[in-house]
Amino acid sequence: MAARTLFDKIWDDHVVETLPDGTSILYIDRHLVHEVTSPQAFEGLRLAGRKLRHPERTVAVVDHNVPTSDRSQPIEEEDSRNQIETLERNVKEFGVPYFPLLSANQGIVHVVGPEQGISLPGMTIVCGDSHTSTHGALGSLAFGIGTSEVEHVMATQTILQRPAKNMRVNVEGTPGAGVSAKDIMLAIIGHIGTAGGTGHVIEFAGSAIRGLDMAGRMTICNMAIEAGARAGLVAPDETTFEYVRNRPFAPKGEAFEQAVAYWKTLSSDEGAHFDREVTLRAEDIGPTLTWGTSPETVLAITDTVPDPAQIEDEAVKTQMQRMLDYMGLQAGQKIAGTPVDVVFIGSCTNSRIEDLRMAAQIAAGRKVAPGVRAMIVPGSGNVKRQAEEEGLDRIFLDAGFEWREAGCSMCLGMNPDRLTPGQRCASTSNRNFEGRQGPGGRTHLLSPAMAAAAAVTGCLTDVRELA
Amino acid sequence: MEKFVTLSAIAAALPEANIDTDKIIPARFLKTTQRTGLGKHAFDAMRYLPDGTENPDFVLNRQPWRKAEILVTYDNLGCGSSREHAPWALLDFGIRCVIAPSFADIFFNNCFKNGILPIRLPREICDELMGDAQMGSNARLTVDLPRQVVIRPNGEEVPFEIDAFRKHLLLEGLDDIGQTLHHEGSIATYEQRQDQAKSWLPTIHFD
């Protein structure tokens, strides 16, 4: 058999049938469901008199809309409450396993899936959310789908797809001080652009990727979508197997050993063909953040804001000026020292225990700068509990951070956690689009450590100065 | 789903790259449990001023483009979130065809599922079509799906590519779940094979 990539192997293993025009019916092992992109899909099933084919391969959780404040109170926003109640009715009617708001296991779907062992290596995993790419960190093929496809998976446990092209991004070497997975991924997106991965599945490889823990790999794969890729993945290795072992829904005992034997076959063969390959040196990457309203507008914290006058393409120049105006920045200004109003540490990109530890290391013994609102939103109830066991909540509370309940929160502001117009936010989330965190809000994407540094200094800061 | 065969309609130009799905429909409007009714919030931040009134400079607020059914943009249209609310909002506004040099993958898929035809054409051609779209009441393009051509106001025909299967679904207005269920036998066979080959693969049951 010809040499195959990791993506090719998982793909081949899940093709049910290939139609004459090259479209494949692809089998889906896990379907993750949340309250925002599922109501119309359940309604579609109901109208067509269809059943959910495999509720036992499906898991639902509430995350996008949920308040991250006191949960003993009813949800104030009526439309949010309605969407959550609609999900609760639907999971009951269709028999879907569900983590409700008050479950200790509730959290962001892309944190909960790996944490519970629901997402495993070698699987095909879909969810009506673009950041499903996160689960690719386990060595699975995981991608976001629209609501019509959610309904299609519910009815058939398959999806119609054409194979993606293969791309490999290698990051070699050892990251320097203050550089985490988030900095590496922002640098990758800055390098290949937000359409750099379009039509491709990106395999992340190289010694710097191998050296990351699972949380770091999840941060990388999470933002594969920001590079335009259909999915991102990392070949499973001992780090992966150790992470998966003993997770609540992972196979146990003999079954686990069988699974590992299979998972060990999941790496790209020597000589496998990649349509595109890019290599970065970890040593060239410093603490990195975005200045504009597209995730590709990245710079190092030591850099100055770019100047549209130096751009030739008129459309690009105009768009760049528009970004500067929106962000309230001047061409040529140093990005470090720019004052922030809000700091958000959370989201499916950076809300795992490892992320909170990095932030706590910077926050310890310091105080949030006057006038700055700094929020910590753990990715799940389990992350929150573990952080409390480690005393991280005390570090954050003593420093003046808010310590909140799990959910998507200010990543997209569907719940009350929103920026007001003109507010500038240092955010560990994944998108800096205009209005993403609230109408008129200004977002700088950065790592948990950099976000904590901004909180305690009151401005965008090189975290290495606080180490 | 409504069939798509031919469309002769007003075209609007939005000469921007990377128009993301948050821009097409911001997250705060995703709290609906319906597919319809989102048209009034399509392009909300561009279409309305902070006081809620219409922005008179935005193309879709001006005549004749208030009735646009075709949208022409630059690269990477529909990037970002997978929300199908983006094509739902476009469709509810009246858009049936989107033309750009490139699209984000999920948005591209989502368009087909809702009877919206996304057409990839080179940047130079998109520039020409944007020129056509600025011809006031003559800003009409014709999209002929059976022949796979866009017909410009000057009569020039621009060919485009589309997968045969997707073309068939659009022309017939078919729901693809029904199509896949014709392959029930293959799915059941796959499941039996998988149950044997991967007996370790757990299913999820809560108490």
JSON list of C-alpha atoms in Angstrom, two decimals, chain B residues 13-187:
[
{"chain": "B", "resi": 13, "resn": "ALA", "atom": "CA", "xyz": [-20.52, 44.13, -4.40]},
{"chain": "B", "resi": 14, "resn": "LEU", "atom": "CA", "xyz": [-18.87, 43.90, -0.97]},
{"chain": "B", "resi": 15, "resn": "PRO", "atom": "CA", "xyz": [-15.22, 44.46, -1.91]},
{"chain": "B", "resi": 16, "resn": "GLU", "atom": "CA", "xyz": [-13.68, 42.96, 1.24]},
{"chain": "B", "resi": 17, "resn": "ALA", "atom": "CA", "xyz": [-11.65, 39.85, 1.99]},
{"chain": "B", "resi": 18, "resn": "ASN", "atom": "CA", "xyz": [-12.14, 37.63, 5.05]},
{"chain": "B", "resi": 19, "resn": "ILE", "atom": "CA", "xyz": [-15.79, 38.52, 5.66]},
{"chain": "B", "resi": 20, "resn": "ASP", "atom": "CA", "xyz": [-16.30, 36.27, 8.66]},
{"chain": "B", "resi": 21, "resn": "THR", "atom": "CA", "xyz": [-19.52, 34.65, 9.82]},
{"chain": "B", "resi": 22, "resn": "ASP", "atom": "CA", "xyz": [-19.55, 36.87, 12.93]},
{"chain": "B", "resi": 23, "resn": "LYS", "atom": "CA", "xyz": [-19.81, 39.80, 10.51]},
{"chain": "B", "resi": 24, "resn": "ILE", "atom": "CA", "xyz": [-22.59, 38.10, 8.53]},
{"chain": "B", "resi": 25, "resn": "ILE", "atom": "CA", "xyz": [-24.52, 37.37, 11.74]},
{"chain": "B", "resi": 26, "resn": "PRO", "atom": "CA", "xyz": [-23.15, 38.35, 15.16]},
{"chain": "B", "resi": 27, "resn": "ALA", "atom": "CA", "xyz": [-23.29, 35.76, 17.98]},
{"chain": "B", "resi": 28, "resn": "ARG", "atom": "CA", "xyz": [-25.91, 37.63, 19.99]},
{"chain": "B", "resi": 29, "resn": "PHE", "atom": "CA", "xyz": [-28.48, 36.78, 17.29]},
{"chain": "B", "resi": 30, "resn": "LEU", "atom": "CA", "xyz": [-27.83, 33.05, 17.48]},
{"chain": "B", "resi": 31, "resn": "LYS", "atom": "CA", "xyz": [-30.24, 32.48, 20.33]},
{"chain": "B", "resi": 32, "resn": "THR", "atom": "CA", "xyz": [-33.09, 31.55, 18.03]},
{"chain": "B", "resi": 33, "resn": "THR", "atom": "CA", "xyz": [-34.41, 28.04, 17.67]},
{"chain": "B", "resi": 34, "resn": "GLN", "atom": "CA", "xyz": [-35.66, 28.76, 14.12]},
{"chain": "B", "resi": 35, "resn": "ARG", "atom": "CA", "xyz": [-33.96, 28.90, 10.73]},
{"chain": "B", "resi": 36, "resn": "THR", "atom": "CA", "xyz": [-35.92, 31.95, 9.59]},
{"chain": "B", "resi": 37, "resn": "GLY", "atom": "CA", "xyz": [-36.12, 35.56, 10.70]},
{"chain": "B", "resi": 38, "resn": "LEU", "atom": "CA", "xyz": [-32.39, 36.36, 10.73]},
{"chain": "B", "resi": 39, "resn": "GLY", "atom": "CA", "xyz": [-32.41, 38.50, 7.56]},
{"chain": "B", "resi": 40, "resn": "LYS", "atom": "CA", "xyz": [-32.98, 41.72, 9.46]},
{"chain": "B", "resi": 41, "resn": "HIS", "atom": "CA", "xyz": [-29.71, 41.15, 11.34]},
{"chain": "B", "resi": 42, "resn": "ALA", "atom": "CA", "xyz": [-27.60, 40.12, 8.32]},
{"chain": "B", "resi": 43, "resn": "PHE", "atom": "CA", "xyz": [-24.40, 42.23, 8.35]},
{"chain": "B", "resi": 44, "resn": "ASP", "atom": "CA", "xyz": [-25.77, 43.95, 11.46]},
{"chain": "B", "resi": 45, "resn": "ALA", "atom": "CA", "xyz": [-22.68, 45.97, 12.37]},
{"chain": "B", "resi": 46, "resn": "MET", "atom": "CA", "xyz": [-22.23, 47.26, 8.81]},
{"chain": "B", "resi": 47, "resn": "ARG", "atom": "CA", "xyz": [-25.90, 47.76, 8.13]},
{"chain": "B", "resi": 48, "resn": "TYR", "atom": "CA", "xyz": [-26.97, 49.70, 11.20]},
{"chain": "B", "resi": 49, "resn": "LEU", "atom": "CA", "xyz": [-25.50, 52.71, 13.00]},
{"chain": "B", "resi": 50, "resn": "PRO", "atom": "CA", "xyz": [-24.95, 52.58, 16.78]},
{"chain": "B", "resi": 51, "resn": "ASP", "atom": "CA", "xyz": [-28.37, 54.24, 17.32]},
{"chain": "B", "resi": 52, "resn": "GLY", "atom": "CA", "xyz": [-30.05, 51.39, 15.42]},
{"chain": "B", "resi": 53, "resn": "THR", "atom": "CA", "xyz": [-30.90, 53.34, 12.27]},
{"chain": "B", "resi": 54, "resn": "GLU", "atom": "CA", "xyz": [-29.79, 52.16, 8.85]},
{"chain": "B", "resi": 55, "resn": "ASN", "atom": "CA", "xyz": [-26.33, 53.14, 7.68]},
{"chain": "B", "resi": 56, "resn": "PRO", "atom": "CA", "xyz": [-27.16, 54.96, 4.42]},
{"chain": "B", "resi": 57, "resn": "ASP", "atom": "CA", "xyz": [-23.70, 54.24, 2.99]},
{"chain": "B", "resi": 58, "resn": "PHE", "atom": "CA", "xyz": [-23.93, 50.45, 3.26]},
{"chain": "B", "resi": 59, "resn": "VAL", "atom": "CA", "xyz": [-24.64, 48.88, -0.10]},
{"chain": "B", "resi": 60, "resn": "LEU", "atom": "CA", "xyz": [-27.50, 46.64, 1.01]},
{"chain": "B", "resi": 61, "resn": "ASN", "atom": "CA", "xyz": [-29.32, 49.70, 2.39]},
{"chain": "B", "resi": 62, "resn": "ARG", "atom": "CA", "xyz": [-29.25, 51.44, -1.00]},
{"chain": "B", "resi": 63, "resn": "GLN", "atom": "CA", "xyz": [-31.36, 51.06, -4.14]},
{"chain": "B", "resi": 64, "resn": "PRO", "atom": "CA", "xyz": [-31.38, 48.83, -6.07]},
{"chain": "B", "resi": 65, "resn": "TRP", "atom": "CA", "xyz": [-29.23, 46.60, -3.85]},
{"chain": "B", "resi": 66, "resn": "ARG", "atom": "CA", "xyz": [-31.82, 46.35, -1.08]},
{"chain": "B", "resi": 67, "resn": "LYS", "atom": "CA", "xyz": [-33.23, 43.68, -3.36]},
{"chain": "B", "resi": 68, "resn": "ALA", "atom": "CA", "xyz": [-29.90, 42.03, -4.14]},
{"chain": "B", "resi": 69, "resn": "GLU", "atom": "CA", "xyz": [-30.00, 38.26, -4.53]},
{"chain": "B", "resi": 70, "resn": "ILE", "atom": "CA", "xyz": [-26.36, 37.86, -5.55]},
{"chain": "B", "resi": 71, "resn": "LEU", "atom": "CA", "xyz": [-23.36, 38.95, -3.49]},
{"chain": "B", "resi": 72, "resn": "VAL", "atom": "CA", "xyz": [-19.82, 39.36, -4.86]},
{"chain": "B", "resi": 73, "resn": "THR", "atom": "CA", "xyz": [-16.88, 39.61, -2.41]},
{"chain": "B", "resi": 74, "resn": "TYR", "atom": "CA", "xyz": [-13.13, 39.01, -2.19]},
{"chain": "B", "resi": 75, "resn": "ASP", "atom": "CA", "xyz": [-11.23, 36.04, -0.73]},
{"chain": "B", "resi": 76, "resn": "ASN", "atom": "CA", "xyz": [-12.09, 33.71, 2.13]},
{"chain": "B", "resi": 77, "resn": "LEU", "atom": "CA", "xyz": [-15.78, 34.54, 2.41]},
{"chain": "B", "resi": 78, "resn": "GLY", "atom": "CA", "xyz": [-17.45, 33.02, 5.47]},
{"chain": "B", "resi": 79, "resn": "CYS", "atom": "CA", "xyz": [-14.34, 32.33, 7.54]},
{"chain": "B", "resi": 80, "resn": "GLY", "atom": "CA", "xyz": [-14.57, 31.72, 11.26]},
{"chain": "B", "resi": 81, "resn": "SER", "atom": "CA", "xyz": [-17.49, 30.16, 13.07]},
{"chain": "B", "resi": 82, "resn": "SER", "atom": "CA", "xyz": [-19.38, 27.19, 11.59]},
{"chain": "B", "resi": 83, "resn": "ARG", "atom": "CA", "xyz": [-22.73, 28.82, 12.37]},
{"chain": "B", "resi": 84, "resn": "GLU", "atom": "CA", "xyz": [-25.27, 27.95, 9.69]},
{"chain": "B", "resi": 85, "resn": "HIS", "atom": "CA", "xyz": [-27.07, 31.06, 10.89]},
{"chain": "B", "resi": 86, "resn": "ALA", "atom": "CA", "xyz": [-24.82, 32.87, 8.39]},
{"chain": "B", "resi": 87, "resn": "PRO", "atom": "CA", "xyz": [-26.37, 31.31, 5.26]},
{"chain": "B", "resi": 88, "resn": "TRP", "atom": "CA", "xyz": [-29.77, 31.39, 7.00]},
{"chain": "B", "resi": 89, "resn": "ALA", "atom": "CA", "xyz": [-29.39, 35.15, 7.49]},
{"chain": "B", "resi": 90, "resn": "LEU", "atom": "CA", "xyz": [-28.30, 35.63, 3.87]},
{"chain": "B", "resi": 91, "resn": "LEU", "atom": "CA", "xyz": [-31.17, 33.52, 2.58]},
{"chain": "B", "resi": 92, "resn": "ASP", "atom": "CA", "xyz": [-33.68, 35.30, 4.79]},
{"chain": "B", "resi": 93, "resn": "PHE", "atom": "CA", "xyz": [-32.40, 38.60, 3.41]},
{"chain": "B", "resi": 94, "resn": "GLY", "atom": "CA", "xyz": [-32.92, 37.22, -0.10]},
{"chain": "B", "resi": 95, "resn": "ILE", "atom": "CA", "xyz": [-29.42, 36.19, -1.20]},
{"chain": "B", "resi": 96, "resn": "ARG", "atom": "CA", "xyz": [-29.41, 33.01, -3.34]},
{"chain": "B", "resi": 97, "resn": "CYS", "atom": "CA", "xyz": [-25.91, 33.14, -4.80]},
{"chain": "B", "resi": 98, "resn": "VAL", "atom": "CA", "xyz": [-22.51, 34.23, -3.44]},
{"chain": "B", "resi": 99, "resn": "ILE", "atom": "CA", "xyz": [-19.49, 34.74, -5.67]},
{"chain": "B", "resi": 100, "resn": "ALA", "atom": "CA", "xyz": [-15.90, 35.06, -4.39]},
{"chain": "B", "resi": 101, "resn": "PRO", "atom": "CA", "xyz": [-12.35, 34.01, -5.30]},
{"chain": "B", "resi": 102, "resn": "SER", "atom": "CA", "xyz": [-12.36, 31.61, -2.32]},
{"chain": "B", "resi": 103, "resn": "PHE", "atom": "CA", "xyz": [-14.56, 30.50, 0.54]},
{"chain": "B", "resi": 104, "resn": "ALA", "atom": "CA", "xyz": [-14.02, 29.05, 3.99]},
{"chain": "B", "resi": 105, "resn": "ASP", "atom": "CA", "xyz": [-14.82, 25.32, 3.85]},
{"chain": "B", "resi": 106, "resn": "ILE", "atom": "CA", "xyz": [-17.66, 25.06, 6.37]},
{"chain": "B", "resi": 107, "resn": "PHE", "atom": "CA", "xyz": [-19.51, 28.13, 5.08]},
{"chain": "B", "resi": 108, "resn": "PHE", "atom": "CA", "xyz": [-19.16, 26.80, 1.52]},
{"chain": "B", "resi": 109, "resn": "ASN", "atom": "CA", "xyz": [-20.80, 23.52, 2.61]},
{"chain": "B", "resi": 110, "resn": "ASN", "atom": "CA", "xyz": [-23.49, 25.26, 4.61]},
{"chain": "B", "resi": 111, "resn": "CYS", "atom": "CA", "xyz": [-24.56, 27.33, 1.59]},
{"chain": "B", "resi": 112, "resn": "PHE", "atom": "CA", "xyz": [-25.38, 24.23, -0.45]},
{"chain": "B", "resi": 113, "resn": "LYS", "atom": "CA", "xyz": [-27.50, 22.81, 2.36]},
{"chain": "B", "resi": 114, "resn": "ASN", "atom": "CA", "xyz": [-29.74, 25.85, 2.11]},
{"chain": "B", "resi": 115, "resn": "GLY", "atom": "CA", "xyz": [-30.15, 26.23, -1.62]},
{"chain": "B", "resi": 116, "resn": "ILE", "atom": "CA", "xyz": [-27.56, 29.02, -1.87]},
{"chain": "B", "resi": 117, "resn": "LEU", "atom": "CA", "xyz": [-25.10, 28.55, -4.72]},
{"chain": "B", "resi": 118, "resn": "PRO", "atom": "CA", "xyz": [-21.51, 29.55, -3.83]},
{"chain": "B", "resi": 119, "resn": "ILE", "atom": "CA", "xyz": [-19.38, 30.16, -6.95]},
{"chain": "B", "resi": 120, "resn": "ARG", "atom": "CA", "xyz": [-15.59, 30.37, -6.97]},
{"chain": "B", "resi": 121, "resn": "LEU", "atom": "CA", "xyz": [-14.19, 32.67, -9.65]},
{"chain": "B", "resi": 122, "resn": "PRO", "atom": "CA", "xyz": [-10.73, 34.23, -10.01]},
{"chain": "B", "resi": 123, "resn": "ARG", "atom": "CA", "xyz": [-10.10, 37.60, -8.36]},
{"chain": "B", "resi": 124, "resn": "GLU", "atom": "CA", "xyz": [-9.90, 39.44, -11.74]},
{"chain": "B", "resi": 125, "resn": "ILE", "atom": "CA", "xyz": [-13.32, 38.13, -12.72]},
{"chain": "B", "resi": 126, "resn": "CYS", "atom": "CA", "xyz": [-14.75, 39.05, -9.31]},
{"chain": "B", "resi": 127, "resn": "ASP", "atom": "CA", "xyz": [-13.41, 42.58, -9.95]},
{"chain": "B", "resi": 128, "resn": "GLU", "atom": "CA", "xyz": [-15.29, 42.68, -13.27]},
{"chain": "B", "resi": 129, "resn": "LEU", "atom": "CA", "xyz": [-18.48, 41.36, -11.68]},
{"chain": "B", "resi": 130, "resn": "MET", "atom": "CA", "xyz": [-18.15, 43.98, -8.93]},
{"chain": "B", "resi": 131, "resn": "GLY", "atom": "CA", "xyz": [-17.97, 46.55, -11.72]},
{"chain": "B", "resi": 132, "resn": "ASP", "atom": "CA", "xyz": [-21.19, 45.12, -13.17]},
{"chain": "B", "resi": 133, "resn": "ALA", "atom": "CA", "xyz": [-22.74, 45.21, -9.70]},
{"chain": "B", "resi": 134, "resn": "GLN", "atom": "CA", "xyz": [-22.20, 48.95, -9.55]},
{"chain": "B", "resi": 135, "resn": "MET", "atom": "CA", "xyz": [-24.29, 49.69, -12.66]},
{"chain": "B", "resi": 136, "resn": "GLY", "atom": "CA", "xyz": [-27.32, 50.84, -10.67]},
{"chain": "B", "resi": 137, "resn": "SER", "atom": "CA", "xyz": [-30.55, 49.33, -11.92]},
{"chain": "B", "resi": 138, "resn": "ASN", "atom": "CA", "xyz": [-28.54, 47.46, -14.56]},
{"chain": "B", "resi": 139, "resn": "ALA", "atom": "CA", "xyz": [-26.58, 45.68, -11.83]},
{"chain": "B", "resi": 140, "resn": "ARG", "atom": "CA", "xyz": [-28.03, 42.35, -12.86]},
{"chain": "B", "resi": 141, "resn": "LEU", "atom": "CA", "xyz": [-26.25, 39.07, -13.30]},
{"chain": "B", "resi": 142, "resn": "THR", "atom": "CA", "xyz": [-27.75, 35.83, -14.51]},
{"chain": "B", "resi": 143, "resn": "VAL", "atom": "CA", "xyz": [-26.61, 32.54, -13.03]},
{"chain": "B", "resi": 144, "resn": "ASP", "atom": "CA", "xyz": [-27.40, 29.49, -15.13]},
{"chain": "B", "resi": 145, "resn": "LEU", "atom": "CA", "xyz": [-26.66, 26.40, -13.05]},
{"chain": "B", "resi": 146, "resn": "PRO", "atom": "CA", "xyz": [-27.50, 23.72, -15.66]},
{"chain": "B", "resi": 147, "resn": "ARG", "atom": "CA", "xyz": [-24.99, 25.31, -18.06]},
{"chain": "B", "resi": 148, "resn": "GLN", "atom": "CA", "xyz": [-22.61, 26.39, -15.22]},
{"chain": "B", "resi": 149, "resn": "VAL", "atom": "CA", "xyz": [-22.20, 29.97, -16.43]},
{"chain": "B", "resi": 150, "resn": "VAL", "atom": "CA", "xyz": [-22.59, 33.45, -14.98]},
{"chain": "B", "resi": 151, "resn": "ILE", "atom": "CA", "xyz": [-23.93, 35.82, -17.67]},
{"chain": "B", "resi": 152, "resn": "ARG", "atom": "CA", "xyz": [-22.77, 39.43, -17.38]},
{"chain": "B", "resi": 153, "resn": "PRO", "atom": "CA", "xyz": [-24.87, 42.46, -18.44]},
{"chain": "B", "resi": 154, "resn": "ASN", "atom": "CA", "xyz": [-22.75, 42.69, -21.63]},
{"chain": "B", "resi": 155, "resn": "GLY", "atom": "CA", "xyz": [-23.70, 39.11, -22.51]},
{"chain": "B", "resi": 156, "resn": "GLU", "atom": "CA", "xyz": [-20.31, 37.62, -21.74]},
{"chain": "B", "resi": 157, "resn": "GLU", "atom": "CA", "xyz": [-20.55, 34.15, -20.21]},
{"chain": "B", "resi": 158, "resn": "VAL", "atom": "CA", "xyz": [-18.21, 33.19, -17.38]},
{"chain": "B", "resi": 159, "resn": "PRO", "atom": "CA", "xyz": [-18.01, 29.41, -16.75]},
{"chain": "B", "resi": 160, "resn": "PHE", "atom": "CA", "xyz": [-17.74, 28.00, -13.21]},
{"chain": "B", "resi": 161, "resn": "GLU", "atom": "CA", "xyz": [-17.06, 24.60, -11.62]},
{"chain": "B", "resi": 162, "resn": "ILE", "atom": "CA", "xyz": [-19.33, 22.66, -9.29]},
{"chain": "B", "resi": 163, "resn": "ASP", "atom": "CA", "xyz": [-19.35, 19.04, -8.02]},
{"chain": "B", "resi": 164, "resn": "ALA", "atom": "CA", "xyz": [-21.83, 16.90, -9.93]},
{"chain": "B", "resi": 165, "resn": "PHE", "atom": "CA", "xyz": [-23.51, 15.61, -6.76]},
{"chain": "B", "resi": 166, "resn": "ARG", "atom": "CA", "xyz": [-24.02, 19.07, -5.29]},
{"chain": "B", "resi": 167, "resn": "LYS", "atom": "CA", "xyz": [-25.32, 20.39, -8.59]},
{"chain": "B", "resi": 168, "resn": "HIS", "atom": "CA", "xyz": [-27.84, 17.56, -8.72]},
{"chain": "B", "resi": 169, "resn": "LEU", "atom": "CA", "xyz": [-29.07, 18.30, -5.17]},
{"chain": "B", "resi": 170, "resn": "LEU", "atom": "CA", "xyz": [-29.45, 22.02, -5.91]},
{"chain": "B", "resi": 171, "resn": "LEU", "atom": "CA", "xyz": [-31.22, 21.51, -9.23]},
{"chain": "B", "resi": 172, "resn": "GLU", "atom": "CA", "xyz": [-33.70, 19.11, -7.65]},
{"chain": "B", "resi": 173, "resn": "GLY", "atom": "CA", "xyz": [-33.94, 20.88, -4.29]},
{"chain": "B", "resi": 174, "resn": "LEU", "atom": "CA", "xyz": [-33.09, 17.59, -2.54]},
{"chain": "B", "resi": 175, "resn": "ASP", "atom": "CA", "xyz": [-32.40, 17.07, 1.14]},
{"chain": "B", "resi": 176, "resn": "ASP", "atom": "CA", "xyz": [-29.17, 15.09, 1.38]},
{"chain": "B", "resi": 177, "resn": "ILE", "atom": "CA", "xyz": [-30.29, 13.07, 4.43]},
{"chain": "B", "resi": 178, "resn": "GLY", "atom": "CA", "xyz": [-32.81, 11.33, 2.18]},
{"chain": "B", "resi": 179, "resn": "GLN", "atom": "CA", "xyz": [-30.02, 10.65, -0.32]},
{"chain": "B", "resi": 180, "resn": "THR", "atom": "CA", "xyz": [-27.72, 9.17, 2.31]},
{"chain": "B", "resi": 181, "resn": "LEU", "atom": "CA", "xyz": [-30.47, 6.98, 3.71]},
{"chain": "B", "resi": 182, "resn": "HIS", "atom": "CA", "xyz": [-30.58, 5.23, 0.31]},
{"chain": "B", "resi": 183, "resn": "HIS", "atom": "CA", "xyz": [-27.19, 3.83, 1.43]},
{"chain": "B", "resi": 184, "resn": "GLU", "atom": "CA", "xyz": [-28.54, 2.37, 4.67]},
{"chain": "B", "resi": 185, "resn": "GLY", "atom": "CA", "xyz": [-27.21, -1.07, 3.73]},
{"chain": "B", "resi": 186, "resn": "SER", "atom": "CA", "xyz": [-23.64, 0.22, 3.43]},
{"chain": "B", "resi": 187, "resn": "ILE", "atom": "CA", "xyz": [-23.88, 2.05, 6.74]}
]
